[in-house]
Coordinates of C-alpha atoms and ligand atoms in Angstrom, one line a residue:
X1 CA -15.3 -35.0 -10.1
X2 CA -15.7 -31.9 -12.2
X3 CA -14.4 -28.4 -11.3
X4 CA -17.4 -26.2 -10.4
X5 CA -17.9 -22.7 -9.0
X6 CA -18.7 -22.1 -5.3
X7 CA -22.1 -20.5 -5.1
X8 CA -24.3 -18.7 -2.5
X9 CA -27.7 -20.2 -2.0
X10 CA -30.2 -19.2 0.7
X11 CA -27.5 -17.2 2.5
X12 CA -25.2 -20.3 2.6
X13 CA -22.1 -21.0 0.7
X14 CA -22.4 -24.1 -1.4
X15 CA -19.0 -25.7 -2.0
X16 CA -18.7 -28.5 -4.6
X17 CA -16.2 -31.3 -4.1
X18 CA -13.9 -29.7 -6.7
X19 CA -14.4 -26.0 -6.2
X20 CA -12.6 -23.6 -8.6
X21 CA -10.6 -21.3 -6.4
X22 CA -8.8 -18.4 -8.0
X23 CA -5.4 -17.4 -6.7
X24 CA -3.2 -14.4 -7.3
X25 CA 0.4 -15.4 -6.4
X26 CA 1.4 -11.7 -6.1
X27 CA 4.5 -9.7 -6.5
X28 CA 7.9 -9.7 -4.7
X29 CA 8.1 -12.7 -2.4
X30 CA 4.5 -13.6 -3.4
X31 CA 5.3 -16.4 -5.9
X32 CA 7.6 -18.1 -3.4
X33 CA 5.3 -18.0 -0.5
X34 CA 2.4 -19.1 -2.8
X35 CA 4.3 -22.1 -4.1
X36 CA 5.1 -23.2 -0.5
X37 CA 1.4 -22.7 0.6
X38 CA -0.1 -24.4 -2.4
X39 CA 1.8 -27.6 -1.6
X40 CA 0.5 -27.4 2.0
X41 CA -3.1 -26.8 0.9
X42 CA -3.1 -29.7 -1.6
X43 CA -1.6 -32.1 1.0
X44 CA -4.1 -31.0 3.7
X45 CA -7.1 -31.5 1.4
X46 CA -5.8 -34.9 0.2
X47 CA -5.1 -36.0 3.7
X48 CA -8.5 -34.8 5.0
X49 CA -10.7 -36.1 2.2
X50 CA -8.7 -39.0 0.6
X51 CA -9.3 -37.9 -3.0
X52 CA -13.1 -37.2 -2.5
X53 CA -12.4 -33.4 -2.6
X54 CA -9.7 -31.3 -4.3
X55 CA -9.2 -27.7 -5.3
X56 CA -9.2 -26.6 -8.9
X57 CA -6.8 -23.7 -8.6
X58 CA -7.3 -20.9 -11.1
X59 CA -4.4 -18.5 -11.6
X60 CA -5.2 -14.8 -12.0
X61 CA -3.1 -11.7 -12.7
X62 CA -2.9 -8.5 -10.6
X63 CA -0.3 -6.1 -9.5
X64 CA 3.1 -5.5 -11.0
X65 CA 3.1 -8.9 -12.6
X66 CA -0.1 -8.0 -14.4
X67 CA 1.2 -4.6 -15.4
X68 CA 4.2 -6.1 -17.0
X69 CA 2.2 -8.6 -19.0
X70 CA -0.9 -6.7 -19.8
X71 CA -0.3 -3.0 -19.1
X72 CA -2.9 -3.0 -16.4
X73 CA -2.5 -3.3 -12.7
X74 CA -5.9 -4.9 -12.1
X75 CA -7.2 -6.4 -15.4
X76 CA -11.0 -6.5 -15.7
X77 CA -10.8 -10.2 -16.4
X78 CA -9.3 -10.7 -12.9
X79 CA -12.1 -8.7 -11.3
X80 CA -14.7 -10.7 -13.3
X81 CA -13.2 -14.1 -12.3
X82 CA -13.1 -13.1 -8.7
X83 CA -16.8 -12.1 -8.9
X84 CA -17.8 -15.3 -10.7
X85 CA -16.0 -17.7 -8.3
X86 CA -16.8 -16.0 -5.0
X87 CA -13.8 -17.2 -2.9
X88 CA -10.2 -16.6 -3.7
X89 CA -6.7 -16.3 -2.1
X90 CA -3.9 -13.9 -2.9
X91 CA -0.3 -13.0 -2.1
X92 CA 0.9 -9.4 -1.6
X93 CA 0.7 -6.9 -4.4
X94 CA 2.9 -3.9 -5.1
X95 CA 1.1 -0.7 -4.7
X96 CA 1.8 1.5 -7.8
X97 CA 3.5 4.7 -6.8
X98 CA 2.5 7.9 -8.4
X99 CA -0.3 10.3 -8.9
X100 CA -3.8 8.8 -9.2
X101 CA -2.8 5.2 -8.3
X102 CA -4.6 3.6 -5.5
X103 CA -3.6 0.4 -3.7
X104 CA -4.9 -2.6 -5.6
X105 CA -5.9 -4.2 -2.4
X106 CA -8.0 -1.2 -1.4
X107 CA -9.5 -1.1 -5.0
X108 CA -10.4 -4.8 -4.8
X109 CA -12.0 -4.4 -1.4
X110 CA -14.1 -1.5 -2.7
X111 CA -15.0 -3.1 -6.1
X112 CA -16.1 -6.4 -4.5
X113 CA -17.6 -4.7 -1.5
X114 CA -15.5 -6.9 0.9
X115 CA -16.6 -4.9 3.9
X116 CA -15.2 -7.1 6.6
X117 CA -11.5 -7.4 7.1
X118 CA -11.2 -10.3 9.5
X119 CA -7.9 -10.8 11.2
X120 CA -7.8 -13.5 13.9
X121 CA -4.7 -12.9 16.1
X122 CA -3.6 -16.0 18.0
X123 CA -0.4 -17.2 19.6
X124 CA 1.3 -20.3 18.4
X125 CA 3.5 -21.7 21.2
X126 CA 7.1 -21.0 20.7
X127 CA 6.7 -17.9 18.5
X128 CA 9.1 -15.1 19.4
X129 CA 7.2 -12.4 21.2
X130 CA 8.1 -9.0 22.8
X131 CA 5.5 -9.5 25.5
X132 CA 5.6 -11.7 28.7
X133 CA 2.4 -13.6 28.2
X134 CA 1.7 -13.8 24.5
X135 CA -0.5 -16.9 25.1
X136 CA -3.1 -14.5 26.5
X137 CA -3.6 -13.0 23.0
X138 CA -6.5 -14.6 21.2
X139 CA -8.4 -11.7 19.6
X140 CA -10.5 -11.7 16.5
X141 CA -10.4 -8.3 14.8
X142 CA -13.2 -7.2 12.5
X143 CA -12.1 -4.1 10.6
X144 CA -14.5 -2.2 8.4
X145 CA -12.9 -2.2 5.0
X146 CA -14.8 0.1 2.6
X147 CA -15.2 3.4 4.4
X148 CA -13.3 5.9 6.6
X149 CA -10.3 7.9 5.5
X150 CA -9.6 5.0 3.1
X151 CA -12.4 6.2 0.8
X152 CA -9.7 8.1 -1.0
X153 CA -11.3 11.6 -1.0
X154 CA -8.1 13.5 -0.7
X155 CA -8.0 17.2 -1.5
X156 CA -4.8 19.2 -2.1
X157 CA -4.2 22.7 -0.9
X158 CA -4.6 25.3 -3.7
X159 CA -6.9 23.0 -5.9
X160 CA -10.3 24.0 -7.0
X161 CA -11.8 21.4 -4.6
X162 CA -9.8 22.8 -1.7
X163 CA -11.1 26.3 -2.5
X164 CA -14.7 25.1 -2.7
X165 CA -14.4 23.2 0.5
X166 CA -12.9 26.2 2.3
X167 CA -15.7 28.3 0.9
X168 CA -18.3 25.9 2.3
X169 CA -16.5 25.9 5.7
X170 CA -16.4 29.7 5.7
X171 CA -20.2 29.9 5.0
X172 CA -20.8 27.5 7.9
X173 CA -18.5 29.5 10.2
X174 CA -16.1 26.6 10.5
X175 CA -13.1 27.8 8.6
X176 CA -11.6 29.4 11.8
X177 CA -11.2 25.8 13.1
X178 CA -8.5 25.2 10.5
X179 CA -5.2 26.4 11.9
X180 CA -3.4 27.1 8.6
X181 CA -6.0 27.3 5.9
X182 CA -3.7 28.5 3.2
X183 CA -1.6 25.4 3.2
X184 CA -4.0 22.7 4.5
X185 CA -4.7 19.6 2.6
X186 CA -7.9 17.7 3.5
X187 CA -9.3 14.1 3.5
X188 CA -12.9 13.2 4.0
X189 CA -13.8 10.4 6.5
X190 CA -17.2 8.9 5.6
X191 CA -18.6 6.6 8.3
X192 CA -22.2 5.5 7.6
X193 CA -24.9 3.8 9.6
X194 CA -25.2 0.9 7.1
X195 CA -21.5 0.4 7.0
X196 CA -21.1 0.5 10.7
X197 CA -24.1 -1.8 11.4
X198 CA -23.1 -4.5 8.9
X199 CA -19.6 -4.9 10.3
X200 CA -20.9 -4.9 13.9
X201 CA -23.5 -7.5 12.9
X202 CA -20.7 -9.7 11.3
X203 CA -18.7 -9.5 14.5
X204 CA -21.6 -10.4 16.8
X205 CA -22.6 -13.3 14.6
X206 CA -19.1 -14.5 14.7
X207 CA -18.9 -14.3 18.5
X208 CA -22.1 -16.3 18.8
X209 CA -21.0 -18.9 16.3
X210 CA -17.7 -19.4 18.2
X211 CA -19.2 -19.2 21.7
X212 CA -17.1 -16.1 22.6
X213 CA -18.1 -13.9 25.5
X214 CA -17.2 -10.3 24.5
X215 CA -17.5 -8.0 21.5
X216 CA -15.7 -4.7 21.9
X217 CA -16.4 -1.7 19.8
X218 CA -13.2 0.3 19.4
X219 CA -13.5 4.0 18.5
X220 CA -12.2 7.5 19.0
X221 CA -15.7 8.9 19.5
X222 CA -14.7 11.3 22.2
X223 CA -12.9 13.4 19.6
X224 CA -14.6 12.4 16.2
X225 CA -18.1 12.6 17.6
X226 CA -20.0 12.5 14.3
X227 CA -18.0 9.7 12.7
X228 CA -16.4 7.4 15.3
X229 CA -18.9 8.4 18.0
X230 CA -21.8 7.4 15.7
X231 CA -20.0 4.1 15.0
X232 CA -20.3 3.4 18.7
X233 CA -24.0 4.5 18.8
X234 CA -24.9 2.5 15.7
X235 CA -22.9 -0.5 17.0
X236 CA -24.9 -0.6 20.2
X237 CA -28.2 -0.2 18.2
X238 CA -27.3 -3.2 16.1
X239 CA -26.4 -5.1 19.2
X240 CA -29.8 -4.3 20.8
X241 CA -31.5 -6.1 17.9
X242 CA -30.2 -9.4 19.4
X243 CA -32.4 -8.8 22.4
X244 CA -31.9 -11.0 25.5
X245 CA -29.0 -12.8 23.9
X246 CA -26.7 -9.7 24.5
X247 CA -26.0 -7.4 27.4
X248 CA -24.7 -4.0 26.3
X249 CA -22.9 -1.3 28.2
X250 CA -25.9 1.0 27.4
X251 CA -28.1 -1.3 29.5
X252 CA -25.3 -1.2 32.2
X253 CA -25.3 2.6 32.1
X254 CA -29.1 2.7 32.4
X255 CA -29.2 0.5 35.4
X256 CA -26.3 2.5 37.0
X257 CA -28.2 5.8 36.5
X258 CA -31.4 4.3 37.9
X259 CA -30.2 2.0 40.7
X260 CA -26.5 2.7 41.2
X261 CA -23.2 1.1 40.5
X262 CA -23.7 -2.0 42.6
X263 CA -26.9 -2.9 40.8
X264 CA -25.3 -2.4 37.4
X265 CA -22.2 -4.5 38.4
X266 CA -24.4 -7.3 39.6
X267 CA -26.6 -7.2 36.4
X268 CA -23.3 -7.5 34.4
X269 CA -22.1 -10.4 36.4
X270 CA -25.5 -12.1 36.1
X271 CA -25.4 -11.6 32.3
X272 CA -21.9 -13.1 32.1
X273 CA -23.0 -16.0 34.3
X274 CA -26.0 -16.6 32.1
X275 CA -23.8 -16.7 29.0
X276 CA -25.1 -13.6 27.4
X277 CA -22.8 -11.9 24.9
X278 CA -21.3 -8.7 26.5
X279 CA -21.1 -5.8 24.1
X280 CA -18.8 -3.0 25.4
X281 CA -16.7 -0.3 23.9
X282 CA -13.3 1.3 24.4
X283 CA -11.6 4.4 23.2
X284 CA -8.8 3.5 20.7
X285 CA -5.8 4.8 22.6
X286 CA -7.0 3.0 25.7
X287 CA -7.4 -0.2 23.6
X288 CA -3.8 -0.1 22.7
X289 CA -2.8 0.1 26.4
X290 CA -5.4 -2.5 27.5
X291 CA -4.5 -5.0 24.8
X292 CA -0.9 -4.9 25.9
X293 CA -1.7 -5.1 29.6
X294 CA -4.7 -7.4 29.6
X295 CA -5.2 -9.0 26.2
X296 CA -7.3 -11.7 27.9
X297 CA -10.1 -9.2 28.3
X298 CA -10.8 -9.1 24.6
X299 CA -12.4 -11.7 22.3
X300 CA -13.8 -10.0 19.3
X301 CA -12.9 -6.4 18.5
X302 CA -14.8 -4.5 15.9
X303 CA -13.7 -1.1 14.5
X304 CA -13.4 1.2 11.6
X305 CA -10.9 1.0 8.8
X306 CA -7.9 3.1 10.0
X307 CA -8.1 2.0 13.7
X308 CA -8.4 -1.6 12.4
X309 CA -5.3 -1.3 10.3
X310 CA -3.2 -0.1 13.2
X311 CA -4.8 -2.6 15.7
X312 CA -4.4 -5.7 13.5
X313 CA -0.6 -5.1 13.0
X314 CA 0.0 -4.1 16.6
X315 CA -1.7 -7.2 17.9
X316 CA 0.1 -9.3 15.3
X317 CA 3.4 -8.0 16.7
X318 CA 2.6 -9.5 20.1
X319 CA 2.3 -13.0 18.6
X320 CA 5.2 -13.2 16.1
X321 CA 4.6 -10.4 13.6
X322 CA 3.1 -10.0 10.2
X323 CA 5.0 -12.9 8.7
X324 CA 2.6 -15.3 10.4
X325 CA -0.7 -13.5 10.8
X326 CA -3.5 -14.4 8.4
X327 CA -6.4 -12.4 7.1
X328 CA -9.6 -12.5 5.0
X329 CA -11.7 -9.8 3.3
X330 CA -15.3 -10.9 3.3
X331 CA -18.8 -9.9 2.3
X332 CA -21.0 -12.1 4.4
X333 CA -24.2 -11.3 2.4
X334 CA -22.9 -12.0 -1.1
X335 CA -20.4 -14.7 0.1
X336 CA -17.6 -13.0 -1.8
X337 CA -14.2 -13.4 0.0
X338 CA -10.5 -13.0 -0.7
X339 CA -8.1 -14.5 1.9
X340 CA -4.6 -13.0 1.8
X341 CA -1.1 -12.7 3.3
X342 CA -1.3 -9.7 5.5
X343 CA 2.3 -8.5 4.9
X344 CA 3.6 -6.7 1.8
X345 CA 5.8 -7.9 -1.1
X346 CA 9.1 -7.5 0.8
X347 CA 10.8 -6.7 -2.5
X348 CA 14.3 -6.7 -1.1
X349 CA 13.9 -10.4 -0.3
X350 CA 12.2 -11.4 -3.6
X351 CA 13.7 -14.5 -5.3
X352 CA 15.7 -15.4 -2.2
X353 CA 13.4 -18.2 -0.9
X354 CA 14.0 -16.9 2.7
X355 CA 10.9 -15.4 4.2
X356 CA 8.0 -16.9 6.1
X357 CA 5.0 -18.3 4.2
X358 CA 2.9 -18.9 7.3
X359 CA 0.7 -15.8 6.8
X360 CA -0.7 -17.1 3.5
X361 CA -0.7 -20.7 4.7
X362 CA -2.9 -19.7 7.7
X363 CA -5.0 -17.5 5.5
X364 CA -5.6 -20.7 3.4
X365 CA -6.7 -22.5 6.6
X366 CA -9.2 -19.6 7.2
X367 CA -10.4 -20.0 3.6
X368 CA -11.0 -23.7 4.1
X369 CA -12.9 -23.0 7.3
X370 CA -15.0 -20.4 5.4
X371 CA -15.9 -22.9 2.7
X372 CA -16.8 -25.5 5.3
X373 CA -13.7 -27.7 4.9
X374 CA -12.9 -27.6 8.6
X375 CA -10.9 -30.8 8.6
X376 CA -8.3 -29.5 6.1
X377 CA -8.1 -26.2 8.0
X378 CA -7.4 -28.0 11.3
X379 CA -4.7 -30.2 9.7
X380 CA -2.9 -27.0 8.5
X381 CA -3.1 -25.2 11.8
X382 CA -1.9 -28.2 13.7
X383 CA 1.1 -28.7 11.4
X384 CA 2.1 -25.0 11.8
X385 CA 1.9 -25.5 15.6
X386 CA 4.1 -28.5 15.4
X387 CA 6.7 -26.7 13.2
X388 CA 6.9 -23.6 15.4
X389 CA 6.9 -25.5 18.7
X390 CA 9.7 -27.7 17.4
X391 CA 11.6 -24.6 16.1
X392 CA 11.6 -25.6 12.5
X393 CA 11.3 -22.1 11.2
X394 CA 12.2 -19.5 8.5
X395 CA 14.7 -16.7 8.9
X396 CA 12.5 -14.1 10.7
X397 CA 11.8 -16.6 13.5
X398 CA 15.2 -18.3 13.5
X399 CA 17.0 -15.0 14.2
X400 CA 15.0 -14.7 17.5
X401 CA 14.9 -18.4 18.5
X402 CA 18.3 -19.8 19.6
X403 CA 18.7 -23.5 18.7
X404 CA 16.2 -23.4 15.9
X405 CA 16.5 -25.2 12.5
X406 CA 16.7 -22.6 9.8
X407 CA 14.5 -23.5 6.8
X408 CA 14.1 -21.7 3.5
X409 CA 10.5 -20.8 2.4
X410 CA 10.2 -23.9 0.3
X411 CA 11.8 -26.2 2.9
X412 CA 9.4 -24.8 5.5
X413 CA 6.4 -25.5 3.1
X414 CA 7.6 -29.1 2.6
X415 CA 8.1 -29.5 6.3
X416 CA 4.5 -28.5 7.0
X417 CA 3.2 -30.7 4.2
X418 CA 5.2 -33.7 5.5
X419 CA 3.9 -33.0 9.1
X420 CA 0.4 -33.1 7.8
X421 CA 1.2 -36.4 6.1
X422 CA 2.3 -37.9 9.4
X423 CA -0.5 -36.4 11.6
Ligands
NAD501 P1 6.4 -5.4 3.7 O1 5.4 -6.2 4.5 O2 6.5 -5.9 2.3 O3 7.8 -5.6 4.3 C1 8.2 -5.0 5.5 C2 9.2 -6.0 6.3 O4 8.4 -7.0 6.9 C3 10.2 -6.7 5.3 O5 11.3 -6.0 5.1 C4 10.4 -7.9 6.1 O6 11.4 -7.7 7.1 C5 9.1 -8.2 6.9 N1 8.3 -9.2 6.2 C6 7.3 -9.0 5.3 N2 6.8 -10.2 4.9 C7 7.4 -11.1 5.6 C8 7.3 -12.5 5.7 N3 6.4 -13.2 4.9 N4 8.1 -13.2 6.5 C9 9.0 -12.5 7.2 N5 9.2 -11.2 7.3 C10 8.4 -10.5 6.4 O7 6.1 -3.9 3.7 P2 6.6 -2.7 2.9 O8 8.1 -2.8 2.7 O9 6.1 -1.5 3.5 O10 5.9 -2.8 1.5 C11 6.4 -3.3 0.3 C12 5.4 -3.4 -0.8 O11 4.3 -4.2 -0.4 C13 4.8 -2.0 -1.2 O12 4.6 -1.9 -2.6 C14 3.4 -2.0 -0.4 O13 2.5 -1.2 -1.0 C15 3.1 -3.5 -0.6 N6 2.1 -4.0 0.4 C16 1.2 -4.8 0.0 C17 0.3 -5.4 0.9 C18 -0.7 -6.4 0.4 O14 -0.7 -6.7 -0.8 N7 -1.7 -6.9 1.2 C19 0.3 -5.1 2.3 C20 1.4 -4.2 2.7 C21 2.2 -3.7 1.8

């Protein structure tokens, strides 16, 4: 076997038997969780493919570690290697504090155009949870990653830009809408048709691929009509392109207007019965309520950047918290993807070998699924399920699970690897 790059051919990822996969161990607890995860990944691949496949891991620098060694937070070499090798995995990175510094994660997502932040939120039996029926949570969140208020167009009161913006508002008769113009700061929220349609497309494709029954557009279009309201409109337009394979709430509303509620309801039931994918929408605040009260009503949720940020973490809290929830940032057209731990660097725990590596381990399982190594992915997910069900857990879970066996980060990694070995 020789180490080769993963490539994209005819809209399909081509994964060689020994793919080069770059990793960024990360800052804070990053190196500890990465070491635990890597042992699990290598064991799962070995067990699944008996030496016929293996990963050629390629270390890359970013974050505080990179800054200390190279004087740069995100070296160009790292960006280049990520672009060249398409699929990578990373631990958490410190966000530099201070004027002009943006989060490295946000920069990476923008530079590589990783427009879909995919966060599957699923309950592993035995995980501590604040809700009564966490097993009902099985929701795949597609969060748009490159637009919205995260675009970073922030304008400070008193600056030239603020004056120019206020002038423009004045000329358009809109300045009176600003309650305290003298001291207001501003941020611009770009939401585009292309950006909205491509993330909705990704969510719908995913739902079809996994035989799911609902895709829900989450938005605050009742208030932000031109941005989030348009996201909903464009989302439904994208859905209509799938023709008879989907049934949208626009169609429902048309039937209701023409033939009444009963006819609309029976058309919806018929569509569900026929296995058509239902595309509906919900206002963001209502989504937070509904996902606590009736999480079973949601399969795939697609939304914009800021909503998606809140929603992913709120849902994760229902099934065990950010210590275990995985994520990936993907561009489905170019194939470029970075899978990552969804929590931060937890600097106060760095070097203590205490916290939970499950988030990055399950992100690795997502990565193996993405490159087509489904057998390795399943072995990892099954071993995590065995560990949690048997209460072999790290500090964050042990504190909430009486009678559990407290494992360090590395012991937990070894436990998972050994469980794979015996599976
Ligand atoms: P954090 O996620 O690092 O920590 C918050 C708390 O969550 C911790 O104190 C800990 O109690 C818990 N926690 C985090 N990871 C855990 C794990 N693996 N297992 C168990 N418990 C865990 O968030 P923060 O303190 O707000 O941020 C610290 C740094 O991380 C900042 O520099 C921030 O910018 C950065 N950050 C990076 C990412 C990323 O790289 N994706 C994400 C969020 C924050």
